[in-house]
């Protein structure tokens, strides 16, 4: 088990990692989710021992390894860039950690070929990494991480530089490939959809702080605060400032009044934030009680199977994500509807009042 | 038009090659023929000049001495510059940029400036007229250059490769020799070439710091004014033989040098 206890990393005046505590169990897949510069890589480097935390402890299986250099730890890491040893063959690249560990040649050969088969590298073992495609280069790096049998495997946006097809392929394979090893898996990504596809646990990061850690779906459905909800939403979460007055939510300086949903009962009167996900903003009124917003279309993006309609509503810019093609011209007036139970209400400090989402969001 | 455009490089090459051809031409003539008249090729073809050089120890020892101190200098410069360049490329420390620039300013002073202090210092510690003295003196110019060139090549290697090696369990020395040096092999080749060439053609320090035991070929060549006047044929042959090592080295590193230029450090 890997435990981080109030780990902080400051560089100059800046806190790259701010007081993160985390416990990761063996055999689990843990996603670090956050936008660029949220501290995902910094946190991984602290876990690996490449950097030393300014404060706090790193504990591996009950042993304090805070100051222990990386080569005395049993970790493996794969970077976003395809990092291999260009002068060595693919075979020697994969065998590298085993050679350093002085494992018998026969055993090395067996493990390298096993990893190569699993990652479909068997035909390329004699080539050098630069003679391979990007996907194969990253597979080589993954094979090297796999073959080592490390207790802690860190994958830092390993699929970000791959094209769409390869990414989907490898993403589906990754959990399966590493599942048997029983290692602690840490996977950093900027994409909420990738976290959901991988499952496991998710830790959301924002500006060096960890905002929430739990089962991925749980974090997605019940974000503890506004930042977590925003981090875990793509396209971006739709939000609007509101004021709660008794049983009503007043939006846009009272120009629109909405009956407060049951979730608001825990919320004191005063300013709050109303948020909901883009695919809950609908063109067809779903039924009685739905809240209707009127505004103008800013721009429409079509992907074929989905349409993203960007709208200006009561001074906020929202996105509506819809199935199929909705070719709405820019500047058109539009009325969109949200079921009140889709609302997430956050108090003035950004804490969730209560998210009342009944089914899979 | 095509012919005219081809003419320019041809003319240029002819002008470049003419002195070298003339040197070659003279080396196959007797001194009398050289002084006697103007001829584009040797009328009395002779190898006597070359035979004289290869049989006279004062001549061929000049080449051997030169090669010895050049080799010592090249190995020394590269060996010292490798860790220095790694530090400049990988670490940030107080004044690193200033130090890096200051290193290079060492190359801006003419060697003559250092000749006198070197002569007295090396004499004082008994290094005068040894190969190591010249090799060390040339380090003053070659190490900064070597650090400068190597740093460019090293910075082209992503830092993540270093880290991956540490994660794999490599110790620093093992990583440096087994992983890192092969990666910058072309950089090491280019650096060695420049150290070799500078040390090979440098004459002032080499001549000042030696007398008999480690007398370099360039110094030997300046003493051909014998009792019978200038031995021009001999001098020409010696000149041809001096060009050859450089030409051989250039042939071996020509591809690497192109790479060095691409990195903007050569």
XYZ file of C-alpha atoms in Angstrom, chain A residues 45 50 70-71 75-77 79 83-87 96-97 100 144 148, chain B residues 158 160-161 163-172 174 178-179 182-183:
36
model
C 7.227 12.283 -9.395
C 12.135 11.327 -8.594
C 14.077 6.205 -7.170
C 16.529 3.483 -8.117
C 8.550 1.505 -9.350
C 7.948 1.755 -13.082
C 6.933 4.842 -15.000
C 5.811 9.156 -19.795
C 10.759 7.512 -23.855
C 12.960 4.580 -24.811
C 16.698 4.096 -25.174
C 17.200 4.919 -28.869
C 20.522 3.106 -29.160
C 16.818 -3.179 -19.389
C 15.393 -3.198 -15.822
C 20.273 -4.087 -14.128
C 9.462 -2.216 -19.959
C 9.861 -5.167 -14.145
C 15.291 14.387 -23.132
C 13.138 11.684 -19.118
C 15.654 9.213 -20.540
C 14.971 9.353 -15.209
C 13.800 6.210 -16.963
C 17.273 4.776 -16.466
C 17.215 5.600 -12.754
C 13.753 4.065 -12.486
C 15.111 0.947 -14.190
C 17.733 0.874 -11.469
C 20.839 2.195 -13.202
C 23.394 3.953 -11.036
C 24.628 7.274 -12.397
C 26.472 3.007 -15.307
C 25.969 2.505 -21.033
C 22.980 4.655 -21.995
C 26.072 6.034 -26.902
C 23.228 8.534 -27.310
